[in-house]
């Protein structure tokens, strides 16, 4: 038996204004928090389930990548039944790939079909 890991994937198609990156697994909230800075400094690990937090995705140098909303869903009340987050960001290919790469660099695994 393999240990559960935390996965990430782009959940929306190209062409819209807003794109969603979904993170799911035991470390979803903690890994998302590594790249998210809330507007009022609130921590995602303190957020209640089914809530939104406004802020920015930042790179390793703390430079803003995009202005986002992060939804927090706690197990078992989520789309996957696990802890999960959904990062709603601008749906440009650059932004979506940058958010994905930051998550992968911080410990997420790319979801498989």
PDB file of C-alpha atoms in Angstrom:
ATOM      1  CA  UNK A   1       0.000   0.000   0.000  1.00  0.00           C
ATOM      2  CA  UNK A   2       1.334   3.434  -0.892  1.00  0.00           C
ATOM      3  CA  UNK A   3       1.119   6.398   1.397  1.00  0.00           C
ATOM      4  CA  UNK A   4      -1.385   9.074   0.343  1.00  0.00           C
ATOM      5  CA  UNK A   5       0.213  12.084  -1.258  1.00  0.00           C
ATOM      6  CA  UNK A   6      -0.992  15.519  -2.211  1.00  0.00           C
ATOM      7  CA  UNK A   7      -1.784  16.143  -5.859  1.00  0.00           C
ATOM      8  CA  UNK A   8      -2.459  19.199  -7.994  1.00  0.00           C
ATOM      9  CA  UNK A   9      -4.079  19.747 -11.379  1.00  0.00           C
ATOM     10  CA  UNK A  10      -5.567  22.457 -13.540  1.00  0.00           C
ATOM     11  CA  UNK A  11      -9.333  22.017 -13.203  1.00  0.00           C
ATOM     12  CA  UNK A  12     -10.524  24.374 -15.955  1.00  0.00           C
ATOM     13  CA  UNK A  13     -10.052  24.607 -19.691  1.00  0.00           C
ATOM     14  CA  UNK A  14      -8.297  27.403 -21.532  1.00  0.00           C
ATOM     15  CA  UNK A  15     -10.137  30.415 -22.845  1.00  0.00           C
ATOM     16  CA  UNK A  16     -12.003  31.725 -19.819  1.00  0.00           C
ATOM     17  CA  UNK A  17     -11.114  34.665 -17.631  1.00  0.00           C
ATOM     18  CA  UNK A  18     -10.678  32.643 -14.437  1.00  0.00           C
ATOM     19  CA  UNK A  19      -8.834  29.358 -14.078  1.00  0.00           C
ATOM     20  CA  UNK A  20      -8.854  26.955 -11.144  1.00  0.00           C
ATOM     21  CA  UNK A  21      -5.957  24.901  -9.848  1.00  0.00           C
ATOM     22  CA  UNK A  22      -7.142  22.153  -7.505  1.00  0.00           C
ATOM     23  CA  UNK A  23      -4.919  20.732  -4.743  1.00  0.00           C
ATOM     24  CA  UNK A  24      -6.061  17.608  -2.893  1.00  0.00           C
ATOM     25  CA  UNK A  25      -4.579  15.378  -0.227  1.00  0.00           C
ATOM     26  CA  UNK A  26      -3.436  15.369   3.383  1.00  0.00           C
ATOM     27  CA  UNK A  27      -1.061  18.331   2.900  1.00  0.00           C
ATOM     28  CA  UNK A  28      -3.217  20.387   0.506  1.00  0.00           C
ATOM     29  CA  UNK A  29      -3.811  23.307   2.849  1.00  0.00           C
ATOM     30  CA  UNK A  30      -0.226  23.431   4.131  1.00  0.00           C
ATOM     31  CA  UNK A  31       1.298  23.236   0.632  1.00  0.00           C
ATOM     32  CA  UNK A  32      -1.047  25.894  -0.746  1.00  0.00           C
ATOM     33  CA  UNK A  33      -0.159  28.150   2.176  1.00  0.00           C
ATOM     34  CA  UNK A  34       3.520  27.945   1.192  1.00  0.00           C
ATOM     35  CA  UNK A  35       2.784  29.943  -1.984  1.00  0.00           C
ATOM     36  CA  UNK A  36      -0.186  32.067  -0.802  1.00  0.00           C
ATOM     37  CA  UNK A  37      -0.107  35.382   1.049  1.00  0.00           C
ATOM     38  CA  UNK A  38      -3.474  36.524   2.375  1.00  0.00           C
ATOM     39  CA  UNK A  39      -4.507  40.157   2.096  1.00  0.00           C
ATOM     40  CA  UNK A  40      -4.964  40.509   5.856  1.00  0.00           C
ATOM     41  CA  UNK A  41      -2.312  37.993   6.853  1.00  0.00           C
ATOM     42  CA  UNK A  42      -4.770  35.255   7.818  1.00  0.00           C
ATOM     43  CA  UNK A  43      -3.463  31.695   7.634  1.00  0.00           C
ATOM     44  CA  UNK A  44      -5.198  29.085   5.495  1.00  0.00           C
ATOM     45  CA  UNK A  45      -4.712  26.453   8.189  1.00  0.00           C
ATOM     46  CA  UNK A  46      -6.996  28.568  10.406  1.00  0.00           C
ATOM     47  CA  UNK A  47      -9.704  28.962   7.746  1.00  0.00           C
ATOM     48  CA  UNK A  48     -13.007  27.166   8.186  1.00  0.00           C
ATOM     49  CA  UNK A  49     -14.139  24.693   5.547  1.00  0.00           C
ATOM     50  CA  UNK A  50     -15.918  26.107   2.490  1.00  0.00           C
ATOM     51  CA  UNK A  51     -14.456  29.593   2.879  1.00  0.00           C
ATOM     52  CA  UNK A  52     -12.603  31.939   0.522  1.00  0.00           C
ATOM     53  CA  UNK A  53      -9.407  33.855   1.224  1.00  0.00           C
ATOM     54  CA  UNK A  54      -8.247  36.782  -0.911  1.00  0.00           C
ATOM     55  CA  UNK A  55      -4.557  37.374  -1.571  1.00  0.00           C
ATOM     56  CA  UNK A  56      -1.648  36.609  -3.864  1.00  0.00           C
ATOM     57  CA  UNK A  57       0.319  33.639  -5.099  1.00  0.00           C
ATOM     58  CA  UNK A  58       4.005  34.457  -4.619  1.00  0.00           C
ATOM     59  CA  UNK A  59       7.188  32.922  -5.967  1.00  0.00           C
ATOM     60  CA  UNK A  60      10.242  31.812  -3.978  1.00  0.00           C
ATOM     61  CA  UNK A  61      11.439  35.446  -3.764  1.00  0.00           C
ATOM     62  CA  UNK A  62       8.018  36.529  -2.409  1.00  0.00           C
ATOM     63  CA  UNK A  63       7.237  38.365  -5.670  1.00  0.00           C
ATOM     64  CA  UNK A  64       3.533  38.323  -6.570  1.00  0.00           C
ATOM     65  CA  UNK A  65       2.611  35.997  -9.423  1.00  0.00           C
ATOM     66  CA  UNK A  66      -1.137  36.683  -9.441  1.00  0.00           C
ATOM     67  CA  UNK A  67      -4.010  38.033  -7.379  1.00  0.00           C
ATOM     68  CA  UNK A  68      -6.189  35.072  -6.362  1.00  0.00           C
ATOM     69  CA  UNK A  69      -8.999  33.649  -4.274  1.00  0.00           C
ATOM     70  CA  UNK A  70      -8.278  30.401  -2.431  1.00  0.00           C
ATOM     71  CA  UNK A  71     -11.133  28.128  -1.387  1.00  0.00           C
ATOM     72  CA  UNK A  72     -10.487  25.764   1.523  1.00  0.00           C
ATOM     73  CA  UNK A  73     -12.404  22.495   1.838  1.00  0.00           C
ATOM     74  CA  UNK A  74     -11.739  20.220   4.785  1.00  0.00           C
ATOM     75  CA  UNK A  75     -12.123  16.453   4.801  1.00  0.00           C
ATOM     76  CA  UNK A  76     -14.596  14.823   4.415  1.00  0.00           C
ATOM     77  CA  UNK A  77     -16.652  17.729   3.019  1.00  0.00           C
ATOM     78  CA  UNK A  78     -14.779  18.311  -0.236  1.00  0.00           C
ATOM     79  CA  UNK A  79     -14.989  17.289  -3.881  1.00  0.00           C
ATOM     80  CA  UNK A  80     -12.423  14.535  -3.287  1.00  0.00           C
ATOM     81  CA  UNK A  81     -13.284  13.660   0.318  1.00  0.00           C
ATOM     82  CA  UNK A  82      -9.793  14.815   1.354  1.00  0.00           C
ATOM     83  CA  UNK A  83      -8.502  18.193   2.468  1.00  0.00           C
ATOM     84  CA  UNK A  84      -8.396  20.337  -0.645  1.00  0.00           C
ATOM     85  CA  UNK A  85      -7.916  23.857  -1.902  1.00  0.00           C
ATOM     86  CA  UNK A  86      -8.935  25.531  -5.122  1.00  0.00           C
ATOM     87  CA  UNK A  87      -6.861  28.454  -6.345  1.00  0.00           C
ATOM     88  CA  UNK A  88      -8.938  30.762  -8.557  1.00  0.00           C
ATOM     89  CA  UNK A  89      -6.516  32.822 -10.616  1.00  0.00           C
ATOM     90  CA  UNK A  90      -6.303  34.558 -13.979  1.00  0.00           C
ATOM     91  CA  UNK A  91      -6.522  31.943 -16.725  1.00  0.00           C
ATOM     92  CA  UNK A  92      -3.489  32.874 -18.787  1.00  0.00           C
ATOM     93  CA  UNK A  93      -1.239  29.957 -19.739  1.00  0.00           C
ATOM     94  CA  UNK A  94       1.714  31.655 -18.004  1.00  0.00           C
ATOM     95  CA  UNK A  95      -0.101  32.170 -14.694  1.00  0.00           C
ATOM     96  CA  UNK A  96      -1.649  28.700 -14.645  1.00  0.00           C
ATOM     97  CA  UNK A  97       1.665  26.978 -15.373  1.00  0.00           C
ATOM     98  CA  UNK A  98       3.519  29.162 -12.853  1.00  0.00           C
ATOM     99  CA  UNK A  99       1.035  28.282 -10.087  1.00  0.00           C
ATOM    100  CA  UNK A 100       1.332  24.594 -10.980  1.00  0.00           C
ATOM    101  CA  UNK A 101       5.140  24.743 -10.990  1.00  0.00           C
ATOM    102  CA  UNK A 102       5.216  26.472  -7.591  1.00  0.00           C
ATOM    103  CA  UNK A 103       2.998  23.739  -6.143  1.00  0.00           C
ATOM    104  CA  UNK A 104       5.165  20.999  -7.665  1.00  0.00           C
ATOM    105  CA  UNK A 105       8.324  22.703  -6.368  1.00  0.00           C
ATOM    106  CA  UNK A 106       6.818  22.744  -2.867  1.00  0.00           C
ATOM    107  CA  UNK A 107       5.886  19.077  -2.664  1.00  0.00           C
ATOM    108  CA  UNK A 108       2.727  18.416  -4.665  1.00  0.00           C
ATOM    109  CA  UNK A 109       2.592  15.634  -7.221  1.00  0.00           C
ATOM    110  CA  UNK A 110       0.979  16.137 -10.621  1.00  0.00           C
ATOM    111  CA  UNK A 111      -2.411  14.400 -10.667  1.00  0.00           C
ATOM    112  CA  UNK A 112      -2.843  11.524 -13.093  1.00  0.00           C
ATOM    113  CA  UNK A 113      -6.000  11.019 -15.195  1.00  0.00           C
TER     114      UNK A 113
END
